[in-house]
């Protein structure tokens, strides 16, 4: 499953598995998404921290939590994940069937009558486009150590990891254009959630729109283009295919927007809701997709999404009756404020995420000694004391880039990965590595997020004591995500969050040249271990491989994981259907079809 970026500090060491690892149980009850419940109508008003920025949440720029949640509410797919991190097939949309174990062969079929909101069917052209994106089949680029392309072409700017579907060749189209069948060259650990899961946005980009915008006749022409274009070979790169490049360029950027496009084809829905209005930087409105009948039927008619970054402002809006559901920064003050409000239910639990400081492998941090000197200045305990300690007295710095602290494998990884060298702030050790240098470091973060501001301030103060000249590179709530990997900063502070199912998140972030590898980390040894990881079914062997990868990341001077914090959401008692805490990236949205106005 694909990692998503978050701007709020969430996540805690508890019984949930880390986003990078296999599924584990969490507290809460399971909802089976039944569709026989009676509609109550009305409107639910929900708050998100970030502002909406793209109708394609699968691009590297669009892969921000709010975009993914809107995609979840407006698109359908082959399965979804419950609050207990169980995978549930969505058979009213379509089916996926493992046809063979040797070789691994999986068939995906979209049911008849499943349509986009413009009346066009969801069918094989949409699936083939998604396969072309998720597999990286046509890419033939070679990258240098800084991640820049030196030859060939990378077509689709996919935020996720392509290693799994790269094991498949061009799928076979069948069932009168409603199915595709993929055959893997090797077993793949994450095959069940590798393609078209609602938790990754489902089937969220209409191929017929991409085809039209790229100058192709229709979706069938796009299928033919995919079938006829040779696979990419980095060892012998071909000139860029102009038609495929045009389709990829539109897929990459054509759905980015902070306002409602005048062209309705740019925000088509095949899910329960469709976007009807956007007030940039403030709110958006979703209304029922009246033609939708191929999945859980929502009980309400309208969802209004407000963008409010500050926790006190969220709490005040809930108290004033201006909104119905919030998921603010988790802190003791926030919980205390929520507990003082009558008629409000609070859910809390374990978020599958972590906050981190990443250092670029270029510019001022190209020198490993400079990276490690900066790591020695990071006051992780002070950051925890300022942000999470009041709510969780046992909170401690996170000593792994791969595991959460109570997950099997964490203690082994922390003991072996070298994190002990950064257990305490070591200004003198940093100065020794700098050898008199005073490097200038620009740190990028979400300046509209109070926790990020606190972390930046403490890091900047401590680093300056060692001689670093720290520059404030904070950006607004709808701009920081698109800046990642853009070369405009030296370090970044943000968080990763994931579905809690599968291991593909490891190569998504840490593999050389991966779209979500924003700081340019590259290790041939780690790449080889990640290639093994995605093929490994045995959970103990997955753990061992991840321990080895974690050690290589730390030894390289990657940066510093900061902390995990408690997660909390709250809703007015006038809203039903939110009965438990959801730890993964969909949060309160995971069963939005059950929301109801009492």
Coordinates of C-alpha atoms in Angstrom, one line a residue:
X1 CA 0.0 0.0 0.0
X2 CA 1.1 3.6 -0.7
X3 CA 2.3 6.0 2.0
X4 CA 0.6 9.3 2.1
X5 CA 2.0 12.5 3.5
X6 CA 0.5 14.2 6.5
X7 CA 0.8 17.6 7.9
X8 CA -0.5 16.9 11.4
X9 CA 1.5 15.1 14.0
X10 CA -0.2 11.7 14.6
X11 CA 0.8 8.2 15.5
X12 CA 1.7 6.4 18.8
X13 CA 3.5 3.4 19.9
X14 CA 0.8 0.8 20.6
X15 CA -0.7 -2.4 19.2
X16 CA -1.0 -1.3 15.6
X17 CA 1.6 -2.3 13.0
X18 CA 3.8 0.3 11.5
X19 CA 2.7 1.6 8.1
X20 CA 5.6 -0.1 6.5
X21 CA 4.8 -3.6 7.8
X22 CA 2.1 -6.2 7.7
X23 CA -1.4 -5.8 9.1
X24 CA -2.0 -6.0 12.9
X25 CA -5.1 -5.7 15.1
X26 CA -6.1 -2.4 16.6
X27 CA -8.9 -1.5 19.0
X28 CA -12.3 -0.8 17.6
X29 CA -15.1 -2.6 15.9
X30 CA -15.5 -3.7 12.3
X31 CA -18.1 -2.3 9.9
X32 CA -19.0 -4.5 6.9
X33 CA -20.1 -1.6 4.8
X34 CA -23.6 -2.9 4.3
X35 CA -25.8 -1.0 1.8
X36 CA -29.2 -1.8 3.2
X37 CA -29.3 1.0 5.8
X38 CA -31.9 3.8 5.3
X39 CA -30.7 7.2 4.2
X40 CA -31.1 10.0 6.8
X41 CA -30.3 12.8 4.4
X42 CA -28.8 16.1 5.7
X43 CA -25.3 17.4 5.8
X44 CA -22.1 16.5 7.8
X45 CA -19.4 19.1 8.3
X46 CA -15.9 17.6 8.7
X47 CA -12.6 19.4 9.3
X48 CA -9.3 18.6 7.6
X49 CA -5.9 20.2 8.5
X50 CA -4.6 20.6 4.9
X51 CA -6.1 22.4 2.0
X52 CA -7.2 20.4 -1.1
X53 CA -4.7 20.7 -4.0
X54 CA -5.3 17.8 -6.6
X55 CA -8.0 15.5 -8.0
X56 CA -5.2 12.9 -8.5
X57 CA -3.9 11.8 -5.1
X58 CA -1.6 9.3 -6.7
X59 CA 1.0 11.7 -8.0
X60 CA 4.0 12.6 -6.0
X61 CA 2.7 16.2 -5.7
X62 CA -0.9 15.2 -5.0
X63 CA -0.1 12.5 -2.4
X64 CA -1.4 14.6 0.5
X65 CA -3.8 13.3 3.1
X66 CA -6.8 15.5 2.3
X67 CA -6.5 14.7 -1.4
X68 CA -6.5 11.0 -0.6
X69 CA -9.6 11.3 1.6
X70 CA -11.5 13.2 -1.1
X71 CA -10.5 10.5 -3.6
X72 CA -11.8 7.9 -1.1
X73 CA -15.2 9.5 -0.9
X74 CA -15.5 10.1 -4.6
X75 CA -14.1 6.9 -6.2
X76 CA -14.7 3.2 -5.9
X77 CA -12.3 0.3 -6.1
X78 CA -11.9 -3.4 -5.6
X79 CA -11.5 -3.4 -1.8
X80 CA -11.2 -1.2 1.3
X81 CA -9.6 -1.5 4.7
X82 CA -11.6 -1.5 8.0
X83 CA -10.7 0.0 11.3
X84 CA -9.3 -3.4 12.3
X85 CA -7.0 -3.2 9.2
X86 CA -8.8 -6.0 7.5
X87 CA -9.1 -6.1 3.7
X88 CA -12.8 -6.2 2.5
X89 CA -13.6 -6.9 -1.2
X90 CA -16.0 -4.4 -2.8
X91 CA -17.8 -6.9 -4.9
X92 CA -20.6 -4.5 -6.0
X93 CA -17.9 -2.6 -7.9
X94 CA -16.0 -5.5 -9.3
X95 CA -14.1 -8.6 -8.5
X96 CA -10.4 -9.7 -8.2
X97 CA -9.5 -13.4 -8.4
X98 CA -6.2 -15.1 -8.0
X99 CA -6.4 -17.4 -11.0
X100 CA -3.1 -19.1 -10.4
X101 CA -0.4 -19.3 -7.7
X102 CA 2.3 -20.5 -10.1
X103 CA 2.8 -18.2 -11.8
X104 CA 0.9 -15.7 -9.7
X105 CA -2.0 -14.6 -11.9
X106 CA -4.8 -12.1 -10.9
X107 CA -7.9 -11.1 -12.8
X108 CA -9.7 -7.8 -12.2
X109 CA -13.2 -7.3 -13.5
X110 CA -15.4 -4.2 -13.3
X111 CA -19.1 -5.0 -13.0
X112 CA -21.4 -3.9 -15.8
X113 CA -23.2 -0.7 -15.0
X114 CA -20.3 0.9 -13.1
X115 CA -19.9 4.4 -14.6
X116 CA -18.1 7.7 -14.4
X117 CA -20.3 10.6 -13.5
X118 CA -20.3 11.7 -17.2
X119 CA -21.9 8.3 -18.1
X120 CA -18.8 6.7 -19.5
X121 CA -18.2 3.1 -18.2
X122 CA -15.4 2.3 -15.8
X123 CA -13.7 -0.5 -17.7
X124 CA -10.4 -1.9 -19.0
X125 CA -9.0 1.4 -20.3
X126 CA -9.1 2.8 -16.8
X127 CA -7.5 -0.4 -15.4
X128 CA -4.8 -0.4 -18.2
X129 CA -3.9 3.2 -17.5
X130 CA -3.7 2.5 -13.8
X131 CA -1.4 -0.5 -14.5
X132 CA 0.8 1.6 -16.8
X133 CA 1.2 4.1 -13.9
X134 CA 1.6 1.7 -11.1
X135 CA 4.0 -0.7 -12.8
X136 CA 6.5 1.9 -14.3
X137 CA 6.6 -0.5 -17.3
X138 CA 7.6 2.1 -19.8
X139 CA 10.2 4.0 -17.7
X140 CA 13.7 3.7 -19.1
X141 CA 15.4 6.6 -17.2
X142 CA 18.8 6.3 -15.5
X143 CA 19.2 8.6 -12.5
X144 CA 22.4 10.1 -11.0
X145 CA 23.2 10.0 -7.3
X146 CA 21.1 13.2 -6.7
X147 CA 18.0 11.6 -8.4
X148 CA 18.3 13.7 -11.6
X149 CA 17.6 12.0 -15.0
X150 CA 20.7 11.6 -17.0
X151 CA 19.2 9.5 -19.8
X152 CA 15.9 8.0 -20.9
X153 CA 12.4 8.9 -19.6
X154 CA 10.3 8.4 -16.5
X155 CA 6.7 8.9 -17.7
X156 CA 4.2 8.8 -14.8
X157 CA 5.1 10.6 -11.6
X158 CA 3.5 8.0 -9.4
X159 CA 3.9 8.5 -5.6
X160 CA 3.8 4.8 -4.8
X161 CA 6.3 2.0 -5.4
X162 CA 6.3 0.3 -8.8
X163 CA 8.4 -2.7 -7.8
X164 CA 5.4 -5.1 -7.4
X165 CA 3.5 -4.5 -10.6
X166 CA 6.9 -4.2 -12.4
X167 CA 6.9 -8.0 -12.0
X168 CA 4.0 -8.2 -14.5
X169 CA 3.9 -7.8 -18.3
X170 CA 1.2 -5.9 -20.2
X171 CA -2.1 -7.3 -18.9
X172 CA -4.6 -9.2 -21.1
X173 CA -7.8 -7.4 -21.7
X174 CA -11.0 -9.5 -21.6
X175 CA -14.8 -9.7 -20.9
X176 CA -15.7 -7.3 -23.6
X177 CA -13.3 -4.7 -22.3
X178 CA -14.3 -4.9 -18.6
X179 CA -11.4 -7.0 -17.2
X180 CA -7.6 -7.3 -17.2
X181 CA -5.5 -10.2 -16.2
X182 CA -2.0 -9.7 -14.7
X183 CA 0.7 -12.5 -14.6
X184 CA 3.6 -12.0 -12.2
X185 CA 7.0 -13.3 -13.0
X186 CA 7.6 -13.9 -9.2
X187 CA 5.4 -14.1 -6.1
X188 CA 4.4 -10.7 -4.7
X189 CA 3.8 -10.2 -1.0
X190 CA 1.2 -7.4 -1.4
X191 CA -0.7 -8.7 -4.4
X192 CA -4.2 -8.3 -2.8
X193 CA -3.8 -4.6 -2.2
X194 CA -1.5 -3.9 -5.1
X195 CA -4.1 -2.6 -7.5
X196 CA -7.3 -0.5 -7.3
X197 CA -7.8 -0.5 -3.5
X198 CA -10.1 2.3 -2.3
X199 CA -7.6 3.0 0.4
X200 CA -5.2 4.1 -2.4
X201 CA -7.9 6.1 -4.1
X202 CA -9.5 3.3 -6.0
X203 CA -9.9 3.7 -9.8
X204 CA -9.5 7.5 -9.5
X205 CA -8.4 8.8 -12.9
X206 CA -10.7 8.4 -16.0
X207 CA -8.7 7.1 -18.9
X208 CA -11.0 8.5 -21.5
X209 CA -10.3 12.0 -20.1
X210 CA -6.5 11.5 -20.1
X211 CA -6.7 10.1 -23.7
X212 CA -8.7 13.1 -24.9
X213 CA -6.4 15.6 -23.2
X214 CA -3.4 13.8 -24.7
X215 CA -4.9 14.1 -28.2
X216 CA -5.9 10.4 -28.5
X217 CA -9.2 9.4 -30.0
X218 CA -10.6 7.6 -26.9
X219 CA -9.8 5.1 -24.2
X220 CA -9.5 2.3 -26.7
X221 CA -6.7 4.2 -28.4
X222 CA -5.0 4.6 -25.0
X223 CA -5.2 0.8 -24.5
X224 CA -3.7 0.2 -27.9
X225 CA -0.9 2.7 -27.2
X226 CA -0.1 0.8 -24.0
X227 CA -0.2 -2.6 -25.7
X228 CA 1.9 -1.5 -28.6
X229 CA 4.6 0.5 -26.8
X230 CA 7.7 -1.5 -25.9
X231 CA 8.8 -1.9 -22.3
X232 CA 11.3 0.6 -21.1
X233 CA 15.0 -0.6 -20.9
X234 CA 17.3 1.8 -18.9
X235 CA 20.3 0.0 -20.4
X236 CA 19.1 1.0 -23.9
X237 CA 16.7 3.9 -23.5
X238 CA 14.6 4.8 -26.5
X239 CA 13.5 8.3 -27.6
X240 CA 10.4 9.4 -25.6
X241 CA 7.2 8.1 -27.1
X242 CA 5.4 11.4 -27.8
X243 CA 1.8 10.0 -27.4
X244 CA 2.6 8.2 -24.1
X245 CA 4.5 11.3 -22.9
X246 CA 1.5 13.5 -23.6
X247 CA -0.8 11.1 -21.6
X248 CA 1.7 10.9 -18.8
X249 CA 2.2 14.6 -18.6
X250 CA -1.5 15.2 -18.3
X251 CA -1.9 12.5 -15.7
X252 CA 1.0 14.1 -13.7
X253 CA -0.3 17.6 -13.6
X254 CA -3.7 18.0 -15.3
X255 CA -5.7 17.3 -12.2
X256 CA -3.9 19.8 -9.9
X257 CA -6.1 22.6 -8.7
X258 CA -7.1 24.5 -5.6
X259 CA -10.5 25.6 -7.0
X260 CA -13.3 23.8 -8.8
X261 CA -12.4 23.5 -12.5
X262 CA -14.7 24.9 -15.1
X263 CA -14.1 21.6 -17.1
X264 CA -16.2 19.0 -15.2
X265 CA -14.2 16.2 -16.8
X266 CA -11.3 17.0 -14.4
X267 CA -13.3 16.0 -11.3
X268 CA -15.4 13.0 -12.4
X269 CA -16.6 10.6 -9.8
X270 CA -17.3 6.9 -9.8
X271 CA -18.0 6.8 -6.1
X272 CA -20.7 7.8 -3.6
X273 CA -20.0 11.6 -3.7
X274 CA -18.9 14.2 -6.2
X275 CA -17.4 17.6 -5.5
X276 CA -19.8 20.4 -6.2
X277 CA -17.9 23.5 -4.9
X278 CA -14.5 24.6 -3.6
X279 CA -13.7 27.8 -1.7
X280 CA -9.9 27.8 -2.1
X281 CA -7.9 27.5 1.1
X282 CA -11.2 27.4 3.1
X283 CA -13.6 24.6 2.2
X284 CA -15.1 22.2 -0.3
X285 CA -18.5 20.6 -0.7
X286 CA -19.4 17.0 -1.7
X287 CA -22.9 16.0 -2.8
X288 CA -24.4 12.6 -3.6
X289 CA -23.5 11.1 -6.9
X290 CA -27.1 10.3 -7.9
X291 CA -26.1 7.6 -10.4
X292 CA -24.0 5.6 -7.9
X293 CA -25.4 2.2 -6.9
X294 CA -22.3 -0.1 -6.9
X295 CA -21.2 0.0 -3.3
X296 CA -22.0 1.2 0.2
X297 CA -24.8 3.8 0.0
X298 CA -24.2 6.9 2.1
X299 CA -26.8 8.0 4.6
X300 CA -26.3 11.7 4.2
X301 CA -26.7 13.9 1.1
X302 CA -23.9 16.3 1.6
X303 CA -20.4 16.6 3.2
X304 CA -18.8 20.0 3.7
X305 CA -15.0 19.9 4.3
X306 CA -13.5 22.8 6.2
X307 CA -9.7 23.4 6.2
X308 CA -8.6 24.4 9.7
X309 CA -5.0 23.8 10.7
X310 CA -4.9 24.9 14.3
X311 CA -6.3 22.5 17.0
X312 CA -7.8 25.2 19.2
X313 CA -9.7 26.6 16.2
X314 CA -11.0 23.1 15.3
X315 CA -12.1 22.6 18.9
X316 CA -13.8 26.0 19.0
X317 CA -15.6 25.3 15.7
X318 CA -16.9 22.0 17.1
X319 CA -18.0 23.7 20.4
X320 CA -19.8 26.5 18.4
X321 CA -21.7 24.0 16.3
X322 CA -20.0 25.2 13.1
X323 CA -18.6 21.7 12.3
X324 CA -19.6 18.1 13.3
X325 CA -16.3 16.1 13.0
X326 CA -12.7 17.1 13.8
X327 CA -9.4 15.3 14.0
X328 CA -7.1 17.9 15.5
X329 CA -3.5 17.8 16.7
X330 CA -3.4 15.3 19.6
X331 CA -2.3 17.0 22.8
X332 CA -3.3 17.1 26.5
X333 CA -4.7 20.6 26.1
X334 CA -6.8 19.5 23.1
X335 CA -8.3 16.5 24.9
X336 CA -9.0 18.6 28.0
X337 CA -10.8 21.2 25.8
X338 CA -12.8 18.5 24.1
X339 CA -13.8 16.9 27.4
X340 CA -15.2 20.2 28.5
X341 CA -17.7 20.3 25.6
X342 CA -21.1 18.8 26.2
X343 CA -22.6 16.6 23.5
X344 CA -19.3 15.5 22.0
X345 CA -17.9 12.0 21.7
X346 CA -14.1 11.5 21.7
X347 CA -12.3 8.6 20.0
X348 CA -8.5 8.1 20.4
X349 CA -6.1 5.4 19.5
X350 CA -3.0 4.5 17.6
X351 CA -2.2 6.3 14.4
X352 CA -0.1 4.4 11.9
X353 CA 2.4 7.2 11.2
X354 CA 5.5 9.0 12.4
X355 CA 7.1 12.5 12.2
X356 CA 10.6 12.9 10.9
X357 CA 13.3 15.2 9.8
X358 CA 14.8 14.3 6.4
X359 CA 18.1 15.7 5.0
X360 CA 18.8 16.0 1.3
X361 CA 21.7 14.1 -0.2
X362 CA 22.7 17.2 -2.3
X363 CA 23.7 20.8 -1.7
X364 CA 24.9 21.6 1.8
X365 CA 24.1 18.0 3.0
X366 CA 26.0 16.2 0.2
X367 CA 28.8 15.7 2.7
X368 CA 27.9 12.8 5.0
X369 CA 29.7 14.5 7.9
X370 CA 27.5 17.6 7.6
X371 CA 24.4 15.4 7.6
X372 CA 25.5 13.5 10.7
X373 CA 26.6 16.7 12.4
X374 CA 23.1 18.1 11.9
X375 CA 21.5 14.9 13.2
X376 CA 23.6 15.3 16.4
X377 CA 21.9 18.7 17.1
X378 CA 18.3 17.5 16.8
X379 CA 16.7 17.8 20.3
X380 CA 14.2 15.0 20.0
X381 CA 13.4 14.8 23.7
X382 CA 12.7 18.5 23.9
X383 CA 10.4 18.2 20.8
X384 CA 8.5 15.4 22.6
X385 CA 8.3 17.4 25.8
X386 CA 6.9 20.3 23.9
X387 CA 4.4 18.4 21.8
X388 CA 3.4 15.1 23.2
X389 CA 4.6 14.6 26.8
X390 CA 1.6 16.1 28.5
X391 CA -0.7 13.6 26.8
X392 CA 1.6 10.6 26.9
X393 CA 4.1 10.7 29.8
X394 CA 5.8 7.6 28.4
X395 CA 6.5 9.2 25.0
X396 CA 10.0 8.7 23.8
X397 CA 12.1 9.4 20.7
X398 CA 11.5 7.0 17.8
X399 CA 14.7 5.1 17.1
X400 CA 13.7 3.5 13.7
X401 CA 12.8 4.7 10.3
X402 CA 11.0 1.4 9.6
X403 CA 9.3 0.2 12.8
X404 CA 7.1 1.7 15.4
X405 CA 8.4 1.2 18.9
X406 CA 6.1 -1.6 20.1
X407 CA 6.2 -3.6 16.9
X408 CA 8.0 -6.9 16.7
X409 CA 11.5 -6.0 15.3
X410 CA 11.7 -2.5 16.8
X411 CA 14.0 -3.3 19.7
X412 CA 16.3 -5.4 17.5
X413 CA 16.4 -2.7 14.9
X414 CA 17.0 0.1 17.4
X415 CA 19.9 -1.9 19.0
X416 CA 21.6 -2.5 15.7
X417 CA 20.9 0.6 13.5
X418 CA 23.2 3.1 15.1
X419 CA 20.4 5.3 16.5
X420 CA 22.2 5.3 19.9
X421 CA 24.7 7.7 18.5
X422 CA 21.9 10.3 18.4
X423 CA 20.2 9.5 21.6
X424 CA 21.2 12.9 23.1
X425 CA 22.0 16.2 21.7
X426 CA 25.8 16.4 21.1
X427 CA 26.8 19.9 20.1
X428 CA 30.5 19.3 20.6
X429 CA 30.4 16.2 18.5
X430 CA 28.6 18.2 15.8
X431 CA 31.2 20.9 15.9
X432 CA 33.9 18.3 15.6
X433 CA 32.3 16.9 12.4
X434 CA 31.9 20.4 11.0
X435 CA 35.5 21.3 11.6
X436 CA 34.9 25.0 11.8
X437 CA 32.4 25.2 8.9
X438 CA 29.1 27.1 9.4
X439 CA 26.7 25.6 6.7
X440 CA 23.5 27.4 5.8
X441 CA 20.4 25.0 6.0
X442 CA 17.0 25.8 4.8
X443 CA 14.3 23.8 6.5
X444 CA 10.9 23.3 4.8
X445 CA 7.7 22.4 6.8
X446 CA 4.1 23.3 7.1
X447 CA 4.1 26.7 8.8
X448 CA 0.3 26.5 9.4
X449 CA 0.8 23.5 11.7
X450 CA 1.7 24.4 15.3
X451 CA 3.5 21.1 16.0
X452 CA 5.6 21.6 12.9
X453 CA 6.4 25.1 14.0
X454 CA 7.5 23.9 17.5
X455 CA 9.7 21.2 16.0
X456 CA 11.3 23.6 13.5
X457 CA 11.9 26.2 16.2
X458 CA 13.6 23.8 18.6
X459 CA 15.7 22.2 15.8
X460 CA 16.8 25.6 14.5
X461 CA 17.8 26.8 18.0
X462 CA 19.9 23.7 18.8
X463 CA 21.6 23.5 15.4
X464 CA 22.7 27.2 15.6
X465 CA 24.7 26.3 18.7
X466 CA 26.8 24.0 16.6
X467 CA 27.4 26.7 14.0
X468 CA 24.6 26.0 11.5
X469 CA 22.9 29.0 10.0
X470 CA 19.3 27.8 9.8
X471 CA 16.9 29.5 7.3
X472 CA 13.1 29.3 7.9
X473 CA 11.7 27.7 4.7
X474 CA 8.1 27.1 6.1
X475 CA 5.3 27.0 3.5
X476 CA 1.5 27.2 3.7
X477 CA -0.8 24.3 4.3
X478 CA -1.6 23.8 0.6
X479 CA 2.0 24.4 -0.7
X480 CA 4.4 22.4 1.4
X481 CA 3.4 19.0 -0.1
X482 CA 4.1 20.0 -3.7
X483 CA 7.5 21.4 -2.6
X484 CA 8.8 18.1 -1.5
X485 CA 11.7 16.9 -3.7
X486 CA 11.7 20.2 -5.6
X487 CA 15.2 21.2 -4.6
X488 CA 14.2 24.4 -2.8
X489 CA 15.3 23.4 0.7
X490 CA 17.9 21.3 2.4
X491 CA 15.8 19.5 5.1
X492 CA 12.1 18.9 5.6
X493 CA 9.9 18.1 8.5
X494 CA 6.7 16.1 7.8
X495 CA 5.0 12.8 8.5
X496 CA 4.2 9.6 6.7
X497 CA 1.0 7.7 7.1
X498 CA -0.2 4.4 5.5
X499 CA -3.0 1.9 5.4
X500 CA -1.2 -0.6 7.7
X501 CA -1.3 -3.3 5.2
X502 CA 1.7 -4.6 3.2
X503 CA 5.4 -3.8 2.9
X504 CA 5.5 -1.8 -0.4
X505 CA 5.8 1.4 1.6
X506 CA 9.5 0.6 2.3
X507 CA 10.7 0.9 -1.4
X508 CA 8.2 3.7 -2.0
X509 CA 10.2 5.9 0.3
X510 CA 13.7 4.5 0.4
X511 CA 14.4 2.9 -2.9
X512 CA 16.8 4.7 -5.3
X513 CA 14.9 7.0 -7.6
X514 CA 11.4 6.2 -6.1
X515 CA 8.9 9.0 -6.6
X516 CA 8.5 9.5 -2.9
X517 CA 12.2 9.3 -2.2
X518 CA 12.3 13.1 -1.8
X519 CA 15.8 13.5 -0.3
X520 CA 17.7 11.3 -2.8
X521 CA 18.8 8.5 -0.5
X522 CA 20.4 5.7 -2.6
X523 CA 22.0 2.5 -1.5
X524 CA 22.5 -0.4 -3.9
X525 CA 22.6 -2.8 -0.9
X526 CA 19.3 -1.5 0.5
X527 CA 17.8 -1.6 -3.0
X528 CA 18.6 -5.3 -3.2
X529 CA 17.1 -6.0 0.2
X530 CA 13.9 -4.1 -0.8
X531 CA 13.7 -6.2 -3.9
X532 CA 13.8 -9.3 -1.7
X533 CA 11.3 -7.7 0.7
X534 CA 8.4 -7.3 -1.8
X535 CA 8.7 -11.0 -2.8
X536 CA 8.9 -12.3 0.8
X537 CA 5.7 -13.8 2.2
X538 CA 7.1 -15.0 5.6
X539 CA 6.5 -12.3 8.2
X540 CA 9.6 -13.1 10.2
X541 CA 11.8 -12.9 7.1
X542 CA 10.1 -9.6 6.2
X543 CA 11.1 -8.3 9.7
X544 CA 14.7 -9.4 9.3
X545 CA 15.0 -7.7 5.9
X546 CA 13.5 -4.5 7.3
X547 CA 16.0 -4.5 10.2
X548 CA 18.9 -4.7 7.7
X549 CA 17.4 -1.9 5.6
X550 CA 16.9 0.3 8.7
X551 CA 20.5 -0.1 9.7
X552 CA 21.7 1.1 6.2
X553 CA 19.4 4.1 6.3
X554 CA 20.8 5.2 9.7
X555 CA 24.4 4.6 8.7
X556 CA 23.9 6.8 5.6
X557 CA 22.9 9.9 7.7
X558 CA 19.4 9.9 6.3
X559 CA 17.9 12.2 9.0
X560 CA 16.1 11.6 12.2
X561 CA 12.7 10.1 13.0
X562 CA 11.2 12.4 15.7
X563 CA 8.2 10.8 17.4
X564 CA 4.9 9.1 17.3
X565 CA 2.0 10.9 19.0
X566 CA -1.5 9.9 20.1
X567 CA -4.3 10.4 17.6
X568 CA -7.7 11.8 18.5
X569 CA -10.9 12.7 16.7
X570 CA -14.2 14.0 18.1
X571 CA -17.7 14.4 16.8
X572 CA -21.0 15.9 17.8
X573 CA -23.4 13.5 19.3
X574 CA -25.9 14.6 16.6
X575 CA -23.8 12.6 14.2
X576 CA -23.9 8.8 14.2
X577 CA -21.8 6.1 12.5
X578 CA -18.4 7.0 14.1
X579 CA -18.1 4.3 16.7
X580 CA -14.3 3.6 16.9
X581 CA -10.9 5.0 16.2
X582 CA -9.4 4.4 12.7
X583 CA -5.5 4.3 12.8
X584 CA -4.7 4.5 9.2
X585 CA -4.6 7.2 6.5
X586 CA -8.4 7.3 5.9
X587 CA -9.1 8.2 9.5
X588 CA -12.7 9.1 10.3
X589 CA -13.5 8.8 6.6
X590 CA -13.0 5.0 6.5
X591 CA -16.8 4.3 6.8
X592 CA -18.2 7.7 5.7
X593 CA -21.1 5.9 4.2
X594 CA -22.3 5.2 7.8
X595 CA -22.2 8.8 8.9
X596 CA -25.8 10.0 9.7
X597 CA -27.6 12.9 11.1
X598 CA -29.6 11.8 14.1

